[in-house]
Short mmCIF file of C-alpha atoms in Angstrom, two decimals:
data_model
loop_
_atom_site.label_atom_id
_atom_site.label_comp_id
_atom_site.label_asym_id
_atom_site.label_seq_id
_atom_site.Cartn_x
_atom_site.Cartn_y
_atom_site.Cartn_z
CA MET Y 37 -29.36 0.11 9.87
CA GLN Y 38 -31.03 -3.42 10.45
CA GLN Y 39 -29.48 -6.72 9.44
CA ASN Y 40 -31.03 -8.71 6.53
CA PRO Y 41 -33.26 -11.01 8.59
CA GLU Y 42 -33.02 -13.73 5.95
CA ILE Y 43 -28.99 -13.25 6.41
CA GLU Y 44 -29.41 -13.10 10.30
CA SER Y 45 -31.15 -16.46 10.31
CA LEU Y 46 -28.27 -17.92 8.63
CA GLU Y 47 -25.41 -16.59 11.00
CA ARG Y 48 -25.37 -19.52 13.22
CA CYS Y 49 -24.97 -22.16 10.44
CA VAL Y 50 -22.93 -20.55 7.67
CA SER Y 51 -20.78 -23.37 6.89
CA PRO Y 52 -20.03 -26.95 8.32
CA THR Y 53 -17.11 -25.70 10.45
CA SER Y 54 -19.59 -23.36 12.47
CA ASN Y 55 -19.19 -24.12 16.07
CA GLN Y 56 -22.61 -22.15 16.74
CA PRO Y 57 -25.85 -23.83 17.61
CA PRO Y 58 -27.93 -23.97 14.20
CA THR Y 59 -31.07 -22.48 13.39
CA VAL Y 60 -33.64 -24.94 11.55
CA GLU Y 61 -33.45 -22.57 8.65
CA ALA Y 62 -29.79 -22.22 8.43
CA SER Y 63 -28.95 -26.08 9.18
CA SER Y 64 -31.60 -27.40 6.85
CA GLY Y 65 -31.05 -24.77 3.96
CA VAL Y 66 -34.72 -24.39 3.50
CA GLY Y 67 -35.07 -21.33 1.53
CA PHE Y 68 -32.02 -22.32 -0.76
CA SER Y 69 -33.37 -25.91 -1.63
CA ASP Y 70 -36.70 -24.43 -2.41
CA HIS Y 71 -35.33 -22.08 -4.54
CA TRP Y 72 -33.05 -24.59 -6.42
CA ASP Y 73 -35.96 -26.99 -6.81
CA HIS Y 74 -37.77 -24.06 -8.31
CA ARG Y 75 -35.11 -23.18 -10.92
CA ARG Y 76 -34.61 -26.58 -11.91
CA ALA Y 77 -38.15 -27.01 -12.69
CA LEU Y 78 -38.61 -24.06 -14.39
CA GLU Y 79 -35.46 -24.66 -16.57
CA LEU Y 80 -36.54 -28.23 -17.23
CA SER Y 81 -39.76 -26.86 -18.67
CA GLU Y 82 -38.66 -24.38 -20.98
CA SER Y 83 -35.64 -26.38 -22.09
CA ARG Y 84 -37.72 -29.60 -22.65
CA GLY Y 85 -35.43 -31.65 -20.77
CA SER Y 86 -32.09 -30.55 -21.88
CA ASN Y 87 -30.85 -29.14 -18.58
CA THR Y 88 -29.39 -25.87 -19.96
CA TYR Y 89 -29.75 -23.84 -16.77
CA GLY Y 90 -28.23 -20.65 -18.17
CA ASN Y 91 -24.88 -19.15 -17.49
CA ASP Y 92 -25.25 -17.41 -14.23
CA LEU Y 93 -23.85 -18.67 -10.95
CA LEU Y 94 -26.75 -20.89 -9.84
CA GLY Y 95 -26.95 -22.34 -13.48
CA LEU Y 96 -23.41 -23.23 -13.66
CA MET Y 97 -23.50 -25.10 -10.46
CA LEU Y 98 -26.62 -26.70 -11.22
CA LYS Y 99 -24.78 -28.17 -14.07
CA GLU Y 100 -21.94 -29.52 -12.07
CA CYS Y 101 -24.18 -30.90 -9.50
CA ASP Y 102 -26.19 -32.86 -12.32
CA SER Y 103 -23.03 -34.11 -13.98
CA SER Y 104 -20.44 -34.60 -11.21
CA SER Y 105 -20.67 -36.82 -8.13
CA ASN Y 106 -18.09 -34.67 -6.31
CA PHE Y 107 -20.38 -31.52 -6.08
CA THR Y 108 -23.57 -32.53 -4.16
CA SER Y 109 -26.78 -30.87 -3.57
CA ARG Y 110 -25.31 -30.03 -0.07
CA ASP Y 111 -22.19 -28.43 -1.39
CA LEU Y 112 -24.77 -26.22 -3.62
CA ILE Y 113 -26.46 -25.07 -0.70
CA GLU Y 114 -23.48 -24.11 1.01
CA GLU Y 115 -21.97 -22.40 -1.66
CA CYS Y 116 -25.48 -20.60 -2.35
CA LYS Y 117 -24.95 -19.28 1.48
CA THR Y 118 -21.67 -18.26 0.98
CA PHE Y 119 -22.40 -16.04 -2.14
CA TYR Y 120 -25.72 -14.75 -0.69
CA ILE Y 121 -24.03 -13.23 2.35
CA ALA Y 122 -20.62 -11.83 0.68
CA GLY Y 123 -22.95 -10.27 -2.13
CA HIS Y 124 -25.21 -8.69 0.19
CA GLU Y 125 -24.09 -8.20 3.94
CA THR Y 126 -20.32 -7.23 3.35
CA THR Y 127 -21.04 -4.14 0.81
CA ALA Y 128 -23.76 -3.32 3.36
CA THR Y 129 -21.41 -2.99 6.11
CA LEU Y 130 -18.74 -1.34 4.28
CA LEU Y 131 -21.12 1.29 3.35
CA THR Y 132 -22.39 1.52 6.99
CA TRP Y 133 -18.94 2.50 8.46
CA THR Y 134 -18.32 4.65 5.55
CA LEU Y 135 -21.21 6.91 6.21
CA MET Y 136 -20.16 6.70 10.04
CA LEU Y 137 -16.72 7.84 9.48
CA LEU Y 138 -17.79 10.53 6.82
CA GLY Y 139 -20.52 11.64 9.33
CA GLY Y 140 -17.52 12.12 11.48
CA TYR Y 141 -14.96 13.72 9.12
CA PRO Y 142 -17.00 16.25 7.47
CA GLU Y 143 -14.09 17.84 5.42
CA TRP Y 144 -13.84 14.26 3.93
CA GLN Y 145 -17.69 14.00 3.28
CA GLU Y 146 -17.29 17.39 1.40
CA CYS Y 147 -14.49 16.42 -0.61
CA ALA Y 148 -16.22 13.32 -1.88
CA ARG Y 149 -19.40 15.19 -2.46
CA ALA Y 150 -17.05 17.66 -4.65
CA GLU Y 151 -15.80 14.90 -6.80
CA VAL Y 152 -19.40 13.03 -7.23
CA TYR Y 153 -20.78 16.56 -8.76
CA GLU Y 154 -17.61 16.97 -10.80
CA VAL Y 155 -18.12 13.71 -12.35
CA CYS Y 156 -21.88 13.23 -12.22
CA GLY Y 157 -23.47 16.57 -11.65
CA ASN Y 158 -27.03 16.06 -10.35
CA GLU Y 159 -27.41 12.83 -12.83
CA ILE Y 160 -27.76 9.51 -11.07
CA PRO Y 161 -25.84 6.72 -12.98
CA ASP Y 162 -28.22 4.78 -14.68
CA GLY Y 163 -28.36 1.71 -17.02
CA GLU Y 164 -27.85 3.68 -20.15
CA SER Y 165 -24.98 5.77 -19.15
CA VAL Y 166 -23.22 2.92 -17.68
CA SER Y 167 -23.86 0.41 -20.78
CA ARG Y 168 -21.97 3.20 -22.76
CA LEU Y 169 -18.92 3.21 -20.70
CA LYS Y 170 -15.73 0.67 -20.84
CA LEU Y 171 -14.79 -0.48 -17.42
CA ILE Y 172 -16.84 2.30 -16.31
CA PRO Y 173 -14.23 5.05 -16.05
CA LYS Y 174 -16.55 7.78 -14.81
CA LEU Y 175 -17.17 6.16 -12.05
CA ASN Y 176 -13.68 5.61 -11.09
CA PHE Y 177 -13.83 8.21 -8.53
CA LEU Y 178 -10.38 8.96 -6.99
CA MET Y 179 -11.34 10.35 -3.71
CA VAL Y 180 -14.39 7.80 -2.99
CA GLY Y 181 -11.95 5.07 -3.68
CA MET Y 182 -9.89 6.52 -1.37
CA ILE Y 183 -12.16 6.74 1.23
CA LEU Y 184 -13.66 3.18 0.79
CA TYR Y 185 -10.18 1.82 0.78
CA GLU Y 186 -9.71 3.64 4.33
CA THR Y 187 -12.59 2.33 5.63
CA LEU Y 188 -11.75 -1.39 4.54
CA ARG Y 189 -8.57 -0.81 6.39
CA LEU Y 190 -10.06 0.25 9.46
CA TYR Y 191 -13.23 -1.72 9.50
CA PRO Y 192 -12.75 -4.79 7.39
CA PRO Y 193 -16.23 -6.71 6.90
CA VAL Y 194 -14.12 -10.00 7.47
CA VAL Y 195 -11.77 -9.38 10.32
CA GLU Y 196 -10.02 -12.54 10.13
CA MET Y 197 -8.71 -15.00 7.68
CA THR Y 198 -8.18 -19.04 8.16
CA ARG Y 199 -6.10 -21.14 5.57
CA GLU Y 200 -5.66 -24.98 6.14
CA CYS Y 201 -1.96 -26.03 5.60
CA VAL Y 202 -2.11 -28.66 2.69
CA GLU Y 203 1.67 -29.65 3.61
CA GLU Y 204 4.24 -29.45 6.41
CA SER Y 205 5.71 -25.93 6.41
CA TRP Y 206 7.63 -23.46 8.60
CA LEU Y 207 6.49 -20.04 9.96
CA GLN Y 208 10.23 -18.90 11.07
CA ASP Y 209 10.62 -21.38 13.94
CA LEU Y 210 7.27 -22.47 14.37
CA HIS Y 211 6.59 -25.78 12.81
CA VAL Y 212 3.08 -26.14 11.04
CA PRO Y 213 1.90 -29.75 10.17
CA ARG Y 214 0.06 -30.74 7.48
CA GLY Y 215 -3.77 -30.16 7.96
CA VAL Y 216 -3.40 -27.64 10.55
CA SER Y 217 -5.60 -24.41 10.42
CA VAL Y 218 -4.03 -20.92 10.32
CA SER Y 219 -5.84 -18.19 11.17
CA PHE Y 220 -4.43 -14.46 11.18
CA PRO Y 221 -6.18 -11.15 12.19
CA ILE Y 222 -7.24 -8.83 9.38
CA VAL Y 223 -7.50 -5.77 11.66
CA GLY Y 224 -4.30 -6.26 13.46
CA LEU Y 225 -2.33 -6.45 10.04
CA HIS Y 226 -4.46 -3.03 8.81
CA GLN Y 227 -3.49 -1.21 11.78
CA ASP Y 228 0.16 -2.40 12.49
CA LYS Y 229 2.11 1.00 12.94
CA GLU Y 230 5.26 -0.70 11.58
CA LEU Y 231 3.30 -1.32 8.40
CA TRP Y 232 1.14 1.88 8.22
CA GLY Y 233 2.87 4.64 10.17
CA GLU Y 234 1.92 6.09 13.64
CA ASP Y 235 -1.25 7.32 12.08
CA ALA Y 236 -2.42 3.60 11.67
CA GLY Y 237 -5.45 3.76 13.92
CA GLN Y 238 -6.72 7.09 12.20
CA PHE Y 239 -8.83 7.91 9.48
CA ASN Y 240 -6.99 9.28 6.53
CA PRO Y 241 -7.64 8.29 3.05
CA ASP Y 242 -5.11 10.37 1.63
CA ARG Y 243 -2.51 7.52 2.44
CA PHE Y 244 -4.29 5.84 -0.51
CA LYS Y 245 -3.75 8.59 -3.02
CA ASP Y 246 -0.92 6.91 -4.93
CA GLY Y 247 -2.58 3.43 -5.07
CA ILE Y 248 -2.65 0.69 -2.48
CA SER Y 249 0.74 -0.44 -3.11
CA SER Y 250 2.21 2.98 -1.81
CA ALA Y 251 -0.06 3.01 0.82
CA CYS Y 252 1.98 0.83 3.06
CA LYS Y 253 5.23 -0.98 3.63
CA HIS Y 254 4.38 -4.53 2.50
CA PRO Y 255 2.27 -4.96 -0.66
CA ASN Y 256 0.16 -7.92 1.01
CA ALA Y 257 -0.80 -5.85 4.07
CA PHE Y 258 -4.29 -4.60 2.63
CA MET Y 259 -6.22 -7.56 2.01
CA PRO Y 260 -9.90 -6.85 2.68
CA PHE Y 261 -10.61 -9.04 -0.31
CA SER Y 262 -7.89 -11.75 0.55
CA PHE Y 263 -5.23 -12.34 -1.86
CA GLY Y 264 -3.53 -15.02 -4.04
CA LEU Y 265 -5.58 -17.67 -5.47
CA ARG Y 266 -8.39 -17.21 -3.03
CA LEU Y 267 -8.98 -13.51 -3.72
CA CYS Y 268 -12.61 -12.32 -3.53
CA VAL Y 269 -13.90 -12.97 -6.94
CA GLY Y 270 -16.46 -9.90 -6.56
CA GLN Y 271 -13.99 -7.59 -5.68
CA SER Y 272 -14.53 -5.47 -8.80
CA PHE Y 273 -18.17 -5.43 -8.80
CA ALA Y 274 -18.34 -4.86 -4.76
CA MET Y 275 -16.23 -1.75 -5.13
CA ILE Y 276 -18.40 -0.46 -8.49
CA GLU Y 277 -21.51 -1.25 -6.05
CA ALA Y 278 -20.42 0.51 -3.32
CA LYS Y 279 -19.16 3.73 -5.41
CA VAL Y 280 -22.22 4.04 -6.96
CA ILE Y 281 -24.65 3.78 -3.73
CA LEU Y 282 -22.20 6.29 -2.14
CA ALA Y 283 -22.41 8.59 -4.84
CA MET Y 284 -26.17 8.49 -5.03
CA ILE Y 285 -26.40 9.03 -1.14
CA LEU Y 286 -23.81 12.04 -1.67
CA GLN Y 287 -25.66 13.52 -4.46
CA GLN Y 288 -29.02 13.47 -2.11
CA PHE Y 289 -28.23 14.04 1.57
CA LEU Y 290 -25.79 15.83 4.20
CA PHE Y 291 -25.35 13.81 6.95
CA ARG Y 292 -23.91 13.97 10.11
CA LEU Y 293 -23.18 11.60 13.21
CA SER Y 294 -26.56 11.72 15.68
CA PRO Y 295 -25.74 12.66 19.32
CA ASN Y 296 -27.21 9.22 20.02
CA TYR Y 297 -24.60 7.38 17.99
CA ARG Y 298 -22.62 4.59 20.32
CA HIS Y 299 -19.18 3.37 18.74
CA SER Y 300 -19.66 -0.20 19.13
CA PRO Y 301 -17.92 -2.58 16.62
CA ALA Y 302 -18.65 -6.20 17.44
CA MET Y 303 -18.18 -9.42 15.56
CA LYS Y 304 -21.55 -10.52 14.08
CA PHE Y 305 -20.37 -12.39 10.94
CA GLY Y 306 -18.42 -9.37 9.95
CA LEU Y 307 -17.54 -6.50 12.03
CA LYS Y 308 -20.64 -4.64 12.70
CA PRO Y 309 -22.05 -1.87 14.64
CA ILE Y 310 -23.79 -3.51 17.32
CA HIS Y 311 -26.04 -0.62 18.11
CA GLY Y 312 -26.38 1.04 14.40
CA VAL Y 313 -25.17 4.10 13.01
CA PRO Y 314 -28.09 6.74 13.43
CA LEU Y 315 -27.45 9.86 11.35
CA VAL Y 316 -29.00 13.42 11.35
CA LEU Y 317 -29.80 13.97 7.61
CA GLY Y 318 -29.92 17.34 5.40
CA LYS Y 319 -31.54 17.30 2.05
CA CYS Y 320 -28.85 17.99 -0.61
CA ASP Y 321 -29.35 19.18 -4.12
CA ALA Y 322 -28.36 21.54 -6.87
CA CYS Y 323 -29.77 24.47 -4.93
CA SER Y 324 -28.10 23.63 -1.46
CA TRP Y 325 -24.76 22.69 -2.36
CA HIS Y 326 -22.38 24.07 -4.74
CA TRP Y 327 -19.64 21.77 -5.70
CA LYS Y 328 -17.31 24.54 -7.04
CA SER Y 329 -16.97 26.59 -4.11
CA ARG Y 330 -17.78 23.62 -1.59
CA SER Y 331 -20.50 25.85 0.07
CA TYR Y 332 -23.87 24.68 1.38
CA LEU Y 333 -26.21 27.76 0.32
CA HIS Y 334 -29.20 26.12 2.46
CA CYS Y 335 -29.95 22.90 4.36
CA SER Y 336 -32.64 21.62 6.60
CA TRP Y 337 -31.33 19.40 9.00
CA ILE Y 338 -33.62 16.63 10.06
CA GLN Y 339 -33.40 14.24 13.16
CA LEU Y 340 -35.45 11.30 12.69
CA ASN Y 341 -36.68 9.14 15.18
CA GLU Y 342 -36.74 5.27 14.86
CA THR Y 343 -40.20 5.33 13.42
CA GLU Y 344 -39.60 8.26 10.71
CA ARG Y 345 -36.18 6.94 9.92
CA ALA Y 346 -37.41 3.40 8.88
CA SER Y 347 -40.26 4.79 6.77
CA ARG Y 348 -38.38 7.55 5.00
CA LEU Y 349 -35.32 5.88 4.49
CA TYR Y 350 -37.41 2.49 3.05
CA HIS Y 351 -39.06 4.69 0.68
CA GLY Y 352 -36.39 6.95 -0.25
CA LEU Y 353 -33.69 4.21 -0.68
CA ARG Y 354 -36.29 1.68 -2.16
CA MET Y 355 -36.43 4.35 -5.30
CA LYS Y 356 -33.08 4.68 -5.52
CA MET Y 357 -32.15 1.09 -5.51
CA ASN Y 358 -34.79 0.32 -8.34
CA GLN Y 359 -32.62 2.87 -10.36
CA PHE Y 360 -29.37 0.88 -8.88
CA HIS Y 361 -30.67 -2.53 -9.93
CA LYS Y 362 -30.95 -0.99 -13.70
CA THR Y 363 -27.33 0.10 -13.40
CA CYS Y 364 -26.14 -3.49 -12.13
CA GLU Y 365 -28.06 -4.96 -15.28
CA ALA Y 366 -26.03 -2.92 -17.54
CA MET Y 367 -22.82 -3.83 -15.51
CA LYS Y 368 -23.40 -7.20 -16.88
CA GLN Y 369 -22.69 -6.36 -20.45
CA CYS Y 370 -19.50 -4.44 -19.29
CA PRO Y 371 -16.04 -5.80 -19.49
CA VAL Y 372 -14.28 -6.10 -15.62
CA GLU Y 373 -10.74 -6.00 -15.35
#
């Protein structure tokens, strides 16, 4: 799975605190600045100079930029970078690791597929069906949710969290002066045997069967989305997005890890498989998989080479994502807890 080239160009200069040599595009924010100027010109022409930019995220920030001297155009560009990456790359990374784990644990893949077929059958969630649901209860897959949480535990998209100490503090016997940045490893916390048990390093979604609070010994030991006042604002949407996409993949494909897979997680603005996740795919539909008996009636496995994989997955997922975008539009009309 190849990284979005636009995001790749930003990795080297995502924030003012980055210590990597910046790319020209990243340091200047060219793409965001152009989009901002175009949006401002469009909104001003349509509203005849009333500066009503709309109520989406960019519109709200443009209003603030016009009305406040404390929020500059540079601040706006930095915020856009953050939301652009957080809204795309983290969910893509989560799904990549999920497919890797389900490809290596076929029994869990079968359980997840059984749940998807039981809830949705062969129907792919679309905008019309989602718009009729409050909080999208039918997409609240228990099994799929457990699998995604366990994936986030083992392979959190962000492996480290940093906070600035706003006042003098003590961490047991350690003095932390005001202004000092404190970092702690999320991966280490997620795989601490004292918190998660002796199987902390193993893939076991069943640990989340009674919810997050019962999965470990401390309520804040699981923090793929951070916690407290700085909790990720897109947490609910990210989980819905991941569930919908994973459900569509499980409906359409059987998959297992390719013999060419090399396990190589590495930090590259998030924890990613540096050599990708090659999969062996099989077509899955109502004729080839019977969810009640969880049995495969027939299946043609296909090992794709690089060219075939890029071509087939691009065209197949493009059609699926068109349907998913309609779902996202309907989600905007649904309340979110």
